[in-house]
Amino acid sequence: KYQSAVDSIRYDHIDLFYIDFTKISLRTVTYTRGKNKTYEVYLSPSEEQANYLEEYIQDLDNMLFQVEEKSTEILENAVGSNYQKIQYVHNWLIDNLQYDQTYSNENTRNIYGALIENDVVCEGYAKAFKYLLDKLNLPCIIVAGEAINSEGTLESHMWNYVQINDIWYAV
């Protein structure tokens, strides 16, 4: 359950790519009234250590500025119906990003790697897609699971669902 809570935050708040979720602690408060118990669960930063990933601490403000500036630039051309906006964002990502075959870059799984370095794996594509659609107030979720790759092997994968006219579509 703890991991599900952490994943919910990571997948709903794509802009928090610089947080080290291994340094987040779980706090549970239990209330008892007669025979009934109620639980409140909180995720909170550890008090004794930094909660930012080491590689981002030095230049975080600049990185966040770059992501914001680039996303604004991209979304200037996302016009028309919701379908057209979704299609524009999808096509921009496909036309401008490369799939990192080496898995060696540190940002291949986040929006910085997608929008600034243009070199990602499926997770980077999915997070960038959600981040941009969130900025357009279009319903989009991330799905993490397994899929069969081009060699017929089952592997971890990440993709999106978008909502258009009350129907969810896989992207």
Coordinates of N, CA, C and O in Angstrom, one line a residue, residues 14-132:
I14 N 4.1 14.8 -12.0 CA 5.3 14.6 -12.9 C 6.4 15.6 -12.7 O 7.6 15.3 -12.8
D15 N 6.0 16.8 -12.3 CA 6.9 17.9 -12.1 C 7.8 17.7 -10.9 O 8.8 18.5 -10.7
L16 N 7.6 16.7 -10.1 CA 8.4 16.4 -8.9 C 9.5 15.4 -9.2 O 9.9 14.7 -8.3
F17 N 10.1 15.4 -10.4 CA 11.1 14.5 -10.8 C 12.4 14.5 -10.0 O 13.1 13.6 -10.0
Y18 N 12.6 15.6 -9.3 CA 13.8 15.8 -8.5 C 13.7 15.3 -7.1 O 14.7 15.4 -6.3
I19 N 12.6 14.8 -6.7 CA 12.4 14.3 -5.3 C 12.9 12.9 -5.2 O 12.6 12.0 -6.1
D20 N 13.7 12.6 -4.2 CA 14.1 11.2 -3.9 C 13.1 10.5 -3.1 O 13.1 10.7 -1.9
F21 N 12.2 9.7 -3.7 CA 11.1 9.1 -3.0 C 11.6 8.0 -2.1 O 10.8 7.5 -1.3
T22 N 12.9 7.6 -2.2 CA 13.4 6.6 -1.3 C 13.6 7.2 0.1 O 13.8 6.5 1.1
K23 N 13.6 8.5 0.2 CA 13.8 9.2 1.5 C 12.5 9.8 2.0 O 12.5 10.8 2.8
I24 N 11.4 9.3 1.5 CA 10.1 9.8 2.0 C 9.6 8.7 3.1 O 9.8 7.5 2.9
S25 N 9.1 9.2 4.2 CA 8.6 8.3 5.2 C 7.1 8.3 5.3 O 6.4 9.2 4.9
L26 N 6.6 7.2 5.8 CA 5.2 7.0 6.0 C 4.8 7.2 7.4 O 5.5 6.7 8.3
R27 N 3.8 8.1 7.6 CA 3.4 8.4 9.0 C 1.9 8.0 9.1 O 1.1 8.4 8.2
T28 N 1.6 7.2 10.1 CA 0.2 6.8 10.3 C -0.3 7.3 11.6 O 0.3 7.1 12.6
V29 N -1.5 7.9 11.6 CA -2.2 8.3 12.8 C -3.4 7.5 13.0 O -4.2 7.4 12.0
T30 N -3.6 6.9 14.1 CA -4.8 6.1 14.4 C -5.7 6.7 15.4 O -5.2 7.2 16.5
Y31 N -7.0 6.9 15.1 CA -8.0 7.4 16.0 C -8.9 6.3 16.4 O -9.4 5.5 15.5
T32 N -9.1 6.1 17.7 CA -10.0 5.1 18.1 C -11.2 5.7 18.9 O -11.0 6.6 19.8
R33 N -12.4 5.4 18.5 CA -13.6 5.8 19.1 C -14.5 4.6 19.3 O -15.0 4.1 18.4
G34 N -14.5 4.2 20.6 CA -15.2 2.9 20.9 C -14.5 1.8 20.2 O -13.3 1.6 20.3
K35 N -15.3 1.0 19.4 CA -14.7 -0.1 18.6 C -14.2 0.3 17.2 O -13.7 -0.5 16.5
N36 N -14.5 1.5 16.9 CA -14.1 2.0 15.5 C -12.8 2.6 15.5 O -12.4 3.4 16.4
K37 N -12.0 2.2 14.5 CA -10.7 2.8 14.3 C -10.7 3.5 12.9 O -11.2 3.0 11.9
T38 N -10.0 4.7 12.9 CA -9.8 5.4 11.7 C -8.3 5.7 11.5 O -7.7 6.0 12.5
Y39 N -7.9 5.6 10.3 CA -6.4 5.8 10.1 C -6.2 6.9 9.1 O -7.0 7.0 8.1
E40 N -5.3 7.7 9.4 CA -4.8 8.8 8.4 C -3.4 8.4 8.1 O -2.6 8.2 9.0
V41 N -3.1 8.4 6.8 CA -1.7 8.0 6.4 C -1.1 9.2 5.6 O -1.8 9.8 4.8
Y42 N 0.1 9.6 6.0 CA 0.8 10.7 5.4 C 2.1 10.3 4.8 O 2.8 9.5 5.5
L43 N 2.5 10.8 3.7 CA 3.8 10.7 3.2 C 4.5 12.0 3.5 O 4.0 13.0 3.2
S44 N 5.7 11.9 4.1 CA 6.4 13.1 4.4 C 7.9 13.0 4.3 O 8.4 11.9 4.3
P45 N 8.5 14.1 4.1 CA 10.0 14.0 3.9 C 10.7 13.5 5.2 O 10.2 13.8 6.3
S46 N 11.8 12.8 5.0 CA 12.6 12.4 6.2 C 13.2 13.6 6.7 O 13.7 14.5 6.0
E47 N 13.3 13.7 8.0 CA 13.8 14.9 8.7 C 15.4 14.9 8.7 O 16.0 16.0 8.7
E48 N 16.0 13.8 8.7 CA 17.4 13.8 8.9 C 18.2 13.8 7.6 O 19.5 13.9 7.7
Q49 N 17.6 13.8 6.4 CA 18.4 13.8 5.2 C 17.7 14.6 4.1 O 16.5 14.8 4.1
A50 N 18.5 15.0 3.1 CA 18.0 15.8 2.0 C 17.0 14.9 1.2 O 17.3 13.7 1.0
N51 N 16.0 15.5 0.7 CA 15.0 14.7 -0.1 C 15.1 14.9 -1.6 O 14.2 14.4 -2.3
Y52 N 16.0 15.7 -2.0 CA 16.2 15.9 -3.5 C 17.2 14.9 -4.0 O 18.2 14.5 -3.3
L53 N 17.1 14.4 -5.2 CA 18.1 13.6 -5.8 C 19.4 14.4 -6.0 O 19.3 15.6 -6.4
E54 N 20.5 13.8 -5.6 CA 21.8 14.5 -5.6 C 22.1 15.3 -6.9 O 22.6 16.4 -6.9
E55 N 21.8 14.6 -8.0 CA 22.2 15.2 -9.3 C 21.4 16.5 -9.7 O 21.8 17.2 -10.6
Y56 N 20.4 16.8 -8.9 CA 19.5 18.0 -9.3 C 19.7 19.1 -8.3 O 19.3 20.2 -8.6
I57 N 20.3 18.9 -7.2 CA 20.4 20.0 -6.1 C 21.1 21.3 -6.6 O 20.6 22.4 -6.4
Q58 N 22.2 21.1 -7.3 CA 23.0 22.3 -7.7 C 22.2 23.2 -8.7 O 22.3 24.4 -8.7
D59 N 21.5 22.6 -9.7 CA 21.0 23.4 -10.8 C 19.4 23.3 -10.9 O 18.9 23.5 -11.9
L60 N 18.8 23.0 -9.8 CA 17.3 22.7 -9.8 C 16.5 23.8 -10.3 O 15.6 23.7 -11.2
D61 N 16.8 25.0 -9.8 CA 16.0 26.2 -10.3 C 16.1 26.4 -11.8 O 15.1 26.7 -12.4
N62 N 17.3 26.3 -12.3 CA 17.5 26.4 -13.7 C 16.8 25.3 -14.5 O 16.2 25.6 -15.6
M63 N 16.9 24.1 -14.0 CA 16.2 23.0 -14.7 C 14.7 23.2 -14.7 O 14.1 23.0 -15.8
L64 N 14.1 23.6 -13.6 CA 12.7 23.8 -13.6 C 12.3 25.0 -14.5 O 11.2 24.9 -15.2
F65 N 13.1 26.0 -14.6 CA 12.8 27.1 -15.5 C 12.8 26.7 -16.9 O 12.0 27.0 -17.7
Q66 N 13.8 25.9 -17.3 CA 13.9 25.4 -18.6 C 12.7 24.5 -19.0 O 12.2 24.7 -20.1
V67 N 12.3 23.6 -18.1 CA 11.1 22.8 -18.4 C 9.9 23.7 -18.6 O 9.1 23.4 -19.5
E68 N 9.7 24.6 -17.7 CA 8.5 25.5 -17.8 C 8.6 26.3 -19.1 O 7.5 26.4 -19.8
E69 N 9.7 26.9 -19.5 CA 9.9 27.6 -20.7 C 9.6 26.8 -21.9 O 8.9 27.2 -22.8
K70 N 10.2 25.6 -22.0 CA 10.0 24.7 -23.1 C 8.5 24.2 -23.2 O 8.0 24.2 -24.3
S71 N 7.9 23.9 -22.1 CA 6.5 23.4 -22.2 C 5.6 24.6 -22.7 O 4.7 24.3 -23.5
T72 N 5.9 25.8 -22.3 CA 5.1 26.9 -22.7 C 5.2 27.1 -24.2 O 4.3 27.3 -25.0
E73 N 6.5 27.0 -24.7 CA 6.8 27.1 -26.1 C 6.0 26.0 -26.9 O 5.4 26.3 -28.0
I74 N 6.1 24.8 -26.5 CA 5.4 23.7 -27.1 C 3.9 23.9 -27.2 O 3.3 23.8 -28.3
L75 N 3.3 24.3 -26.1 CA 1.9 24.4 -26.0 C 1.3 25.6 -26.7 O 0.1 25.6 -26.9
E76 N 2.1 26.5 -27.1 CA 1.6 27.7 -27.9 C 0.9 27.2 -29.1 O 0.0 27.9 -29.6
N77 N 1.3 26.1 -29.7 CA 0.7 25.6 -30.9 C -0.3 24.5 -30.7 O -0.8 23.9 -31.7
A78 N -0.6 24.2 -29.5 CA -1.7 23.2 -29.2 C -3.0 23.9 -29.2 O -3.5 24.4 -28.2
V79 N -3.7 23.9 -30.4 CA -4.9 24.6 -30.5 C -6.0 23.7 -31.2 O -5.6 22.7 -31.7
G80 N -7.2 24.2 -31.1 CA -8.3 23.4 -31.7 C -9.1 22.6 -30.7 O -9.1 23.0 -29.5
S81 N -9.7 21.5 -31.1 CA -10.5 20.7 -30.2 C -9.5 19.9 -29.3 O -8.3 19.9 -29.5
N82 N -10.1 19.3 -28.3 CA -9.3 18.5 -27.3 C -8.5 17.4 -28.1 O -7.4 17.2 -27.8
Y83 N -9.2 16.8 -29.0 CA -8.6 15.8 -29.8 C -7.3 16.3 -30.6 O -6.3 15.7 -30.6
Q84 N -7.5 17.5 -31.2 CA -6.4 18.1 -31.9 C -5.3 18.5 -31.0 O -4.1 18.4 -31.4
K85 N -5.6 19.0 -29.8 CA -4.5 19.3 -28.9 C -3.7 18.1 -28.4 O -2.5 18.1 -28.4
I86 N -4.5 17.0 -28.2 CA -3.8 15.7 -27.8 C -3.0 15.2 -28.9 O -1.8 14.8 -28.7
Q87 N -3.5 15.3 -30.1 CA -2.7 14.8 -31.3 C -1.5 15.7 -31.5 O -0.4 15.1 -31.8
Y88 N -1.6 17.0 -31.3 CA -0.5 17.9 -31.5 C 0.6 17.5 -30.5 O 1.8 17.4 -30.8
V89 N 0.3 17.3 -29.2 CA 1.3 17.0 -28.2 C 1.9 15.7 -28.5 O 3.1 15.5 -28.4
H90 N 1.1 14.7 -28.8 CA 1.6 13.3 -29.2 C 2.6 13.5 -30.3 O 3.7 12.9 -30.2
N91 N 2.2 14.1 -31.4 CA 3.1 14.2 -32.5 C 4.4 15.0 -32.3 O 5.4 14.7 -32.8
W92 N 4.3 16.1 -31.4 CA 5.5 16.8 -31.1 C 6.5 15.9 -30.4 O 7.7 15.9 -30.7
L93 N 6.0 15.1 -29.4 CA 6.9 14.2 -28.7 C 7.5 13.2 -29.7 O 8.7 12.9 -29.6
I94 N 6.7 12.6 -30.5 CA 7.2 11.6 -31.5 C 8.2 12.2 -32.4 O 9.3 11.6 -32.7
D95 N 8.0 13.4 -32.9 CA 8.9 14.1 -33.8 C 10.1 14.6 -33.2 O 11.1 14.8 -33.9
N96 N 10.1 14.9 -31.9 CA 11.3 15.6 -31.3 C 12.1 14.8 -30.3 O 13.1 15.3 -29.9
L97 N 11.6 13.6 -29.9 CA 12.3 12.9 -28.9 C 12.9 11.6 -29.6 O 12.4 11.1 -30.5
Q98 N 14.0 11.2 -29.0 CA 14.6 9.9 -29.4 C 14.4 8.9 -28.3 O 14.5 9.3 -27.1
Y99 N 14.3 7.6 -28.6 CA 14.2 6.6 -27.6 C 15.6 6.2 -27.3 O 16.4 5.8 -28.2
D100 N 16.0 6.3 -26.0 CA 17.3 6.0 -25.5 C 17.5 4.5 -25.5 O 17.0 3.8 -24.6
Q101 N 18.3 3.9 -26.5 CA 18.5 2.5 -26.5 C 19.6 2.0 -25.5 O 19.7 0.9 -25.2
T102 N 20.4 3.0 -25.0 CA 21.5 2.6 -24.1 C 21.1 2.6 -22.7 O 21.8 2.0 -21.9
Y103 N 20.0 3.3 -22.3 CA 19.5 3.4 -20.9 C 20.6 4.0 -20.0 O 20.7 3.7 -18.8
S104 N 21.5 4.8 -20.6 CA 22.6 5.3 -19.8 C 22.4 6.7 -19.3 O 23.1 7.1 -18.3
N105 N 21.5 7.5 -19.9 CA 21.3 8.9 -19.4 C 20.5 8.8 -18.1 O 19.6 8.0 -17.9
E106 N 20.8 9.8 -17.2 CA 20.1 9.8 -15.9 C 18.7 10.4 -16.0 O 17.9 10.2 -15.1
N107 N 18.4 11.1 -17.1 CA 17.1 11.7 -17.2 C 16.2 11.1 -18.2 O 15.2 11.7 -18.6
T108 N 16.4 9.9 -18.6 CA 15.6 9.2 -19.6 C 14.2 8.9 -19.1 O 13.3 8.5 -19.9
R109 N 14.0 9.0 -17.8 CA 12.7 8.6 -17.2 C 11.9 9.8 -16.7 O 10.9 9.6 -15.9
N110 N 12.3 11.0 -17.0 CA 11.6 12.2 -16.5 C 11.3 13.3 -17.5 O 11.8 13.2 -18.7
I111 N 10.6 14.3 -17.1 CA 10.2 15.4 -18.1 C 11.4 16.2 -18.5 O 11.4 16.8 -19.6
Y112 N 12.4 16.3 -17.7 CA 13.6 17.1 -18.1 C 14.3 16.4 -19.2 O 14.7 17.0 -20.2
G113 N 14.5 15.1 -19.1 CA 15.1 14.3 -20.2 C 14.3 14.4 -21.5 O 14.8 14.5 -22.6
A114 N 12.9 14.5 -21.4 CA 12.1 14.6 -22.5 C 12.1 15.9 -23.2 O 12.4 16.1 -24.3
L115 N 11.8 17.0 -22.4 CA 11.6 18.3 -22.9 C 12.9 19.1 -23.2 O 13.0 19.9 -24.1
I116 N 14.0 18.8 -22.5 CA 15.2 19.5 -22.6 C 16.3 18.7 -23.3 O 16.9 19.2 -24.3
E117 N 16.5 17.4 -22.9 CA 17.5 16.6 -23.5 C 17.0 15.8 -24.7 O 17.8 15.3 -25.5
N118 N 15.7 15.7 -24.9 CA 15.1 15.0 -26.0 C 15.5 13.5 -26.1 O 15.6 13.0 -27.3
D119 N 15.8 12.9 -25.0 CA 16.3 11.5 -25.1 C 15.7 10.7 -23.9 O 16.1 11.0 -22.8
V120 N 14.8 9.8 -24.2 CA 14.0 9.2 -23.1 C 13.7 7.7 -23.5 O 13.9 7.3 -24.6
V121 N 13.2 7.0 -22.4 CA 12.6 5.7 -22.6 C 11.1 5.9 -22.5 O 10.6 7.0 -22.3
C122 N 10.3 4.8 -22.5 CA 8.9 4.9 -22.5 C 8.3 5.7 -21.3 O 7.4 6.5 -21.5
E123 N 9.0 5.6 -20.2 CA 8.5 6.3 -19.0 C 8.7 7.8 -19.2 O 7.8 8.6 -18.8
G124 N 9.8 8.3 -19.9 CA 10.0 9.7 -20.2 C 8.9 10.2 -21.1 O 8.4 11.3 -21.0
Y125 N 8.6 9.4 -22.2 CA 7.5 9.8 -23.1 C 6.2 9.9 -22.4 O 5.5 10.9 -22.5
A126 N 5.9 8.9 -21.6 CA 4.6 8.9 -20.9 C 4.5 10.1 -19.9 O 3.4 10.8 -19.8
K127 N 5.5 10.4 -19.2 CA 5.5 11.5 -18.2 C 5.4 12.8 -18.9 O 4.7 13.7 -18.5
A128 N 6.2 13.0 -20.0 CA 6.1 14.3 -20.7 C 4.7 14.5 -21.3 O 4.2 15.6 -21.3
F129 N 4.1 13.4 -21.8 CA 2.8 13.5 -22.4 C 1.8 13.9 -21.3 O 1.0 14.9 -21.5
K130 N 1.8 13.3 -20.2 CA 0.9 13.7 -19.1 C 1.2 15.1 -18.6 O 0.3 15.9 -18.4
Y131 N 2.5 15.5 -18.4 CA 2.8 16.8 -18.0 C 2.2 17.9 -18.9 O 1.6 18.8 -18.5
L132 N 2.4 17.7 -20.2 CA 1.9 18.7 -21.2 C 0.4 18.7 -21.2 O -0.2 19.8 -21.2

